[in-house]
Amino acid sequence: MSLPDITARITRACDRAGRSPAEITLIAVSKVQPHERVEAVLAAGHRIFGENRVQEAQGKWPAWKEAYRGVELHLLGPLQSNKVRPAVDLFDAIHSLDRAKLARRIADVAQEAGRCPDLFVQVNTGDETQKAGVAPDEADAFIREVRAMDLPVKGVMCIPPVDEAPSLHFALLAKIAARNGLAGLSMGMSADFEEAIALGATHIRVGSAIFGPRAS
């Protein structure tokens, strides 16, 4: 696979769903990828990337943001409270907001910084004990709590269990977004983004299908 292949698959999935490809934000997940692979995708003109760890992103993206105009960086992995300040400085969106303590810390830092990344609430749609995210039946209350902090909640995000049909989780996430008036649906990865598009995804997170297998 390659970036043009993924773009073509997005277009076909949108055609089947009666949607426009312009509605889809393709996040190229560059975590743990060799620099030359990321630079090749940058050179091809793509500008929206996702990272899982603040520290890893700090080590490479400031220079690339200087070299390539228009780069947009999304934090996809868990965010620790002690990493909020660099995350607010570096990222344009955070997809892993999942607890009130973290939201309050983001609100404090954003007020000091005069800017705040777009925020997505991570929902643990499978109620998996080992996975981060707000429980589905607690999502509405949490979204209200975050909004009360005057934070820019743009949508919701999920990572379905590996042993269950992802479409069930995408549909659940879409219902949570709809009843809370949220337009953003961050769902779908390399193996299932076409299903996610059919169920309303606005942000898809694709790594290996663009870059190849992650470096060990």
Short mmCIF file of C-alpha atoms in Angstrom, two decimals:
data_model
loop_
_atom_site.label_atom_id
_atom_site.label_comp_id
_atom_site.label_asym_id
_atom_site.label_seq_id
_atom_site.Cartn_x
_atom_site.Cartn_y
_atom_site.Cartn_z
CA MET A 1 0.00 0.00 0.00
CA SER A 2 0.95 3.65 -0.36
CA LEU A 3 -0.54 7.09 0.13
CA PRO A 4 -2.17 7.15 -3.36
CA ASP A 5 -3.63 3.68 -2.75
CA ILE A 6 -5.18 4.79 0.54
CA THR A 7 -6.53 7.98 -1.04
CA ALA A 8 -8.15 5.91 -3.78
CA ARG A 9 -9.70 3.53 -1.24
CA ILE A 10 -11.07 6.50 0.71
CA THR A 11 -12.65 7.86 -2.46
CA ARG A 12 -14.28 4.50 -3.27
CA ALA A 13 -15.55 4.10 0.30
CA CYS A 14 -17.05 7.60 0.17
CA ASP A 15 -18.70 6.84 -3.16
CA ARG A 16 -20.34 3.76 -1.67
CA ALA A 17 -21.49 5.72 1.38
CA GLY A 18 -22.75 8.71 -0.59
CA ARG A 19 -20.18 10.98 1.04
CA SER A 20 -17.51 13.35 -0.20
CA PRO A 21 -13.80 12.53 0.36
CA ALA A 22 -13.50 16.13 1.54
CA GLU A 23 -15.35 15.05 4.71
CA ILE A 24 -12.52 12.66 5.65
CA THR A 25 -9.34 13.71 7.44
CA LEU A 26 -6.63 11.13 6.82
CA ILE A 27 -4.23 10.99 9.77
CA ALA A 28 -1.01 9.27 8.74
CA VAL A 29 0.13 7.49 11.92
CA SER A 30 3.88 8.02 11.96
CA LYS A 31 4.68 6.60 15.41
CA VAL A 32 7.89 4.53 15.49
CA GLN A 33 8.33 4.90 11.73
CA PRO A 34 11.82 5.50 10.29
CA HIS A 35 12.38 9.14 9.48
CA GLU A 36 12.92 8.47 5.79
CA ARG A 37 9.44 6.93 5.47
CA VAL A 38 7.81 9.92 7.14
CA GLU A 39 9.81 12.35 5.02
CA ALA A 40 8.71 10.51 1.87
CA VAL A 41 5.05 11.02 2.82
CA LEU A 42 5.74 14.67 3.64
CA ALA A 43 7.47 15.09 0.29
CA ALA A 44 4.41 13.58 -1.40
CA GLY A 45 2.39 16.47 0.00
CA HIS A 46 0.58 14.93 2.95
CA ARG A 47 0.48 17.18 6.01
CA ILE A 48 -1.68 15.50 8.70
CA PHE A 49 0.11 13.06 11.00
CA GLY A 50 -0.55 11.21 14.23
CA GLU A 51 1.75 10.27 17.08
CA ASN A 52 1.15 8.20 20.22
CA ARG A 53 3.73 9.67 22.58
CA VAL A 54 4.53 13.29 23.35
CA GLN A 55 8.22 12.61 23.94
CA GLU A 56 8.70 10.84 20.60
CA ALA A 57 6.89 13.64 18.77
CA GLN A 58 9.01 16.29 20.49
CA GLY A 59 12.13 14.64 19.13
CA LYS A 60 11.21 14.91 15.46
CA TRP A 61 8.23 17.13 14.65
CA PRO A 62 9.45 20.64 15.53
CA ALA A 63 12.07 20.39 12.77
CA TRP A 64 9.61 18.96 10.26
CA LYS A 65 7.09 21.67 11.09
CA GLU A 66 9.78 24.21 10.24
CA ALA A 67 10.70 22.45 6.99
CA TYR A 68 7.19 21.67 5.72
CA ARG A 69 4.51 24.34 5.89
CA GLY A 70 1.02 23.40 7.01
CA VAL A 71 1.83 20.31 9.09
CA GLU A 72 -1.01 19.33 11.44
CA LEU A 73 -0.15 17.00 14.30
CA HIS A 74 -2.60 14.80 16.23
CA LEU A 75 -1.91 13.05 19.54
CA LEU A 76 -3.55 9.63 19.43
CA GLY A 77 -2.10 7.88 22.47
CA PRO A 78 -2.70 8.34 26.20
CA LEU A 79 -1.69 11.70 27.65
CA GLN A 80 -0.21 11.99 31.13
CA SER A 81 -0.98 15.12 33.11
CA ASN A 82 2.72 15.98 33.37
CA LYS A 83 2.98 16.02 29.57
CA VAL A 84 0.08 18.40 28.96
CA ARG A 85 2.17 21.55 28.54
CA PRO A 86 4.38 20.21 25.71
CA ALA A 87 1.33 18.52 24.17
CA VAL A 88 -0.59 21.81 24.04
CA ASP A 89 2.45 23.50 22.50
CA LEU A 90 3.07 20.85 19.83
CA PHE A 91 -0.22 19.22 18.85
CA ASP A 92 -3.16 20.59 16.89
CA ALA A 93 -5.56 17.94 18.21
CA ILE A 94 -5.67 15.49 21.11
CA HIS A 95 -7.79 12.36 20.56
CA SER A 96 -7.35 10.74 23.98
CA LEU A 97 -9.15 12.94 26.51
CA ASP A 98 -10.58 10.45 29.01
CA ARG A 99 -10.67 11.85 32.56
CA ALA A 100 -11.62 15.00 34.41
CA LYS A 101 -8.19 15.53 35.96
CA LEU A 102 -6.63 15.62 32.49
CA ALA A 103 -9.33 18.00 31.19
CA ARG A 104 -8.72 20.41 34.09
CA ARG A 105 -4.99 20.34 33.44
CA ILE A 106 -5.51 21.03 29.73
CA ALA A 107 -7.84 23.91 30.61
CA ASP A 108 -5.26 25.46 32.94
CA VAL A 109 -2.39 25.13 30.47
CA ALA A 110 -4.49 26.32 27.53
CA GLN A 111 -5.49 29.44 29.43
CA GLU A 112 -1.84 30.22 30.14
CA ALA A 113 -0.77 29.44 26.57
CA GLY A 114 -3.61 31.29 24.89
CA ARG A 115 -4.39 28.31 22.66
CA CYS A 116 -5.90 24.86 22.95
CA PRO A 117 -5.75 21.89 20.59
CA ASP A 118 -9.01 20.45 19.32
CA LEU A 119 -10.15 17.73 21.72
CA PHE A 120 -11.72 14.33 21.13
CA VAL A 121 -13.14 12.32 24.03
CA GLN A 122 -11.90 8.73 23.94
CA VAL A 123 -14.71 6.26 24.57
CA ASN A 124 -13.89 2.70 25.64
CA THR A 125 -16.70 1.22 23.55
CA GLY A 126 -15.72 -2.34 24.45
CA ASP A 127 -15.48 -1.69 28.20
CA GLU A 128 -12.02 -3.27 28.12
CA THR A 129 -10.24 -3.05 31.47
CA GLN A 130 -6.81 -2.73 29.89
CA LYS A 131 -7.82 0.11 27.56
CA ALA A 132 -8.14 3.82 28.24
CA GLY A 133 -11.32 5.74 27.61
CA VAL A 134 -14.59 6.78 29.19
CA ALA A 135 -17.24 4.07 29.59
CA PRO A 136 -20.04 4.47 27.03
CA ASP A 137 -22.68 5.04 29.72
CA GLU A 138 -20.54 7.79 31.26
CA ALA A 139 -19.66 9.56 28.02
CA ASP A 140 -22.56 12.04 27.98
CA ALA A 141 -21.87 13.28 31.51
CA PHE A 142 -18.15 13.54 30.83
CA ILE A 143 -18.69 15.54 27.65
CA ARG A 144 -20.92 17.96 29.59
CA GLU A 145 -18.24 18.27 32.26
CA VAL A 146 -15.53 19.06 29.72
CA ARG A 147 -17.71 21.59 27.92
CA ALA A 148 -18.32 23.32 31.24
CA MET A 149 -14.55 23.94 31.37
CA ASP A 150 -14.89 25.89 28.07
CA LEU A 151 -12.72 23.38 26.24
CA PRO A 152 -13.05 22.82 22.46
CA VAL A 153 -14.58 19.34 22.31
CA LYS A 154 -14.79 18.52 18.60
CA GLY A 155 -15.69 14.85 18.69
CA VAL A 156 -15.23 11.37 20.08
CA MET A 157 -12.73 8.60 19.41
CA CYS A 158 -12.66 4.83 19.85
CA ILE A 159 -10.41 1.83 19.31
CA PRO A 160 -12.61 -1.27 18.95
CA PRO A 161 -11.63 -4.59 20.56
CA VAL A 162 -9.53 -6.69 18.21
CA ASP A 163 -11.84 -9.72 18.51
CA GLU A 164 -15.15 -7.98 17.82
CA ALA A 165 -16.80 -6.56 14.71
CA PRO A 166 -15.60 -2.94 14.52
CA SER A 167 -18.82 -1.77 12.89
CA LEU A 168 -20.73 -2.33 16.14
CA HIS A 169 -18.35 -0.02 17.97
CA PHE A 170 -18.33 2.57 15.19
CA ALA A 171 -22.14 2.67 15.28
CA LEU A 172 -22.13 3.09 19.06
CA LEU A 173 -19.61 5.93 18.85
CA ALA A 174 -21.67 7.64 16.14
CA LYS A 175 -24.76 7.54 18.40
CA ILE A 176 -22.82 9.09 21.29
CA ALA A 177 -21.55 11.85 19.00
CA ALA A 178 -24.98 12.55 17.54
CA ARG A 179 -26.81 12.89 20.84
CA ASN A 180 -24.12 15.25 22.11
CA GLY A 181 -24.08 17.39 18.98
CA LEU A 182 -20.50 16.50 18.08
CA ALA A 183 -19.44 16.43 14.44
CA GLY A 184 -16.09 14.69 14.85
CA LEU A 185 -15.81 10.90 14.71
CA SER A 186 -12.23 9.65 15.05
CA MET A 187 -12.53 5.97 14.20
CA GLY A 188 -11.12 3.49 11.72
CA MET A 189 -7.57 2.29 11.16
CA SER A 190 -5.67 0.48 8.42
CA ALA A 191 -7.77 -2.69 8.56
CA ASP A 192 -11.24 -1.18 8.93
CA PHE A 193 -11.32 2.47 7.83
CA GLU A 194 -13.74 1.74 4.98
CA GLU A 195 -16.30 0.42 7.49
CA ALA A 196 -15.70 3.50 9.61
CA ILE A 197 -16.33 5.81 6.65
CA ALA A 198 -19.61 3.99 5.94
CA LEU A 199 -20.68 4.71 9.53
CA GLY A 200 -19.75 8.39 9.53
CA ALA A 201 -16.05 8.67 10.39
CA THR A 202 -14.56 12.12 9.89
CA HIS A 203 -11.01 11.26 11.01
CA ILE A 204 -9.35 7.95 10.14
CA ARG A 205 -6.00 6.86 11.56
CA VAL A 206 -3.90 4.91 9.06
CA GLY A 207 -0.33 3.85 9.72
CA SER A 208 0.95 0.54 8.37
CA ALA A 209 -1.10 0.74 5.18
CA ILE A 210 0.75 3.95 4.29
CA PHE A 211 4.23 3.44 5.78
CA GLY A 212 4.57 -0.33 5.98
CA PRO A 213 5.13 -2.30 9.21
CA ARG A 214 6.31 -0.24 12.15
CA ALA A 215 9.96 -0.41 13.08
CA SER A 216 10.61 -2.56 16.13
#
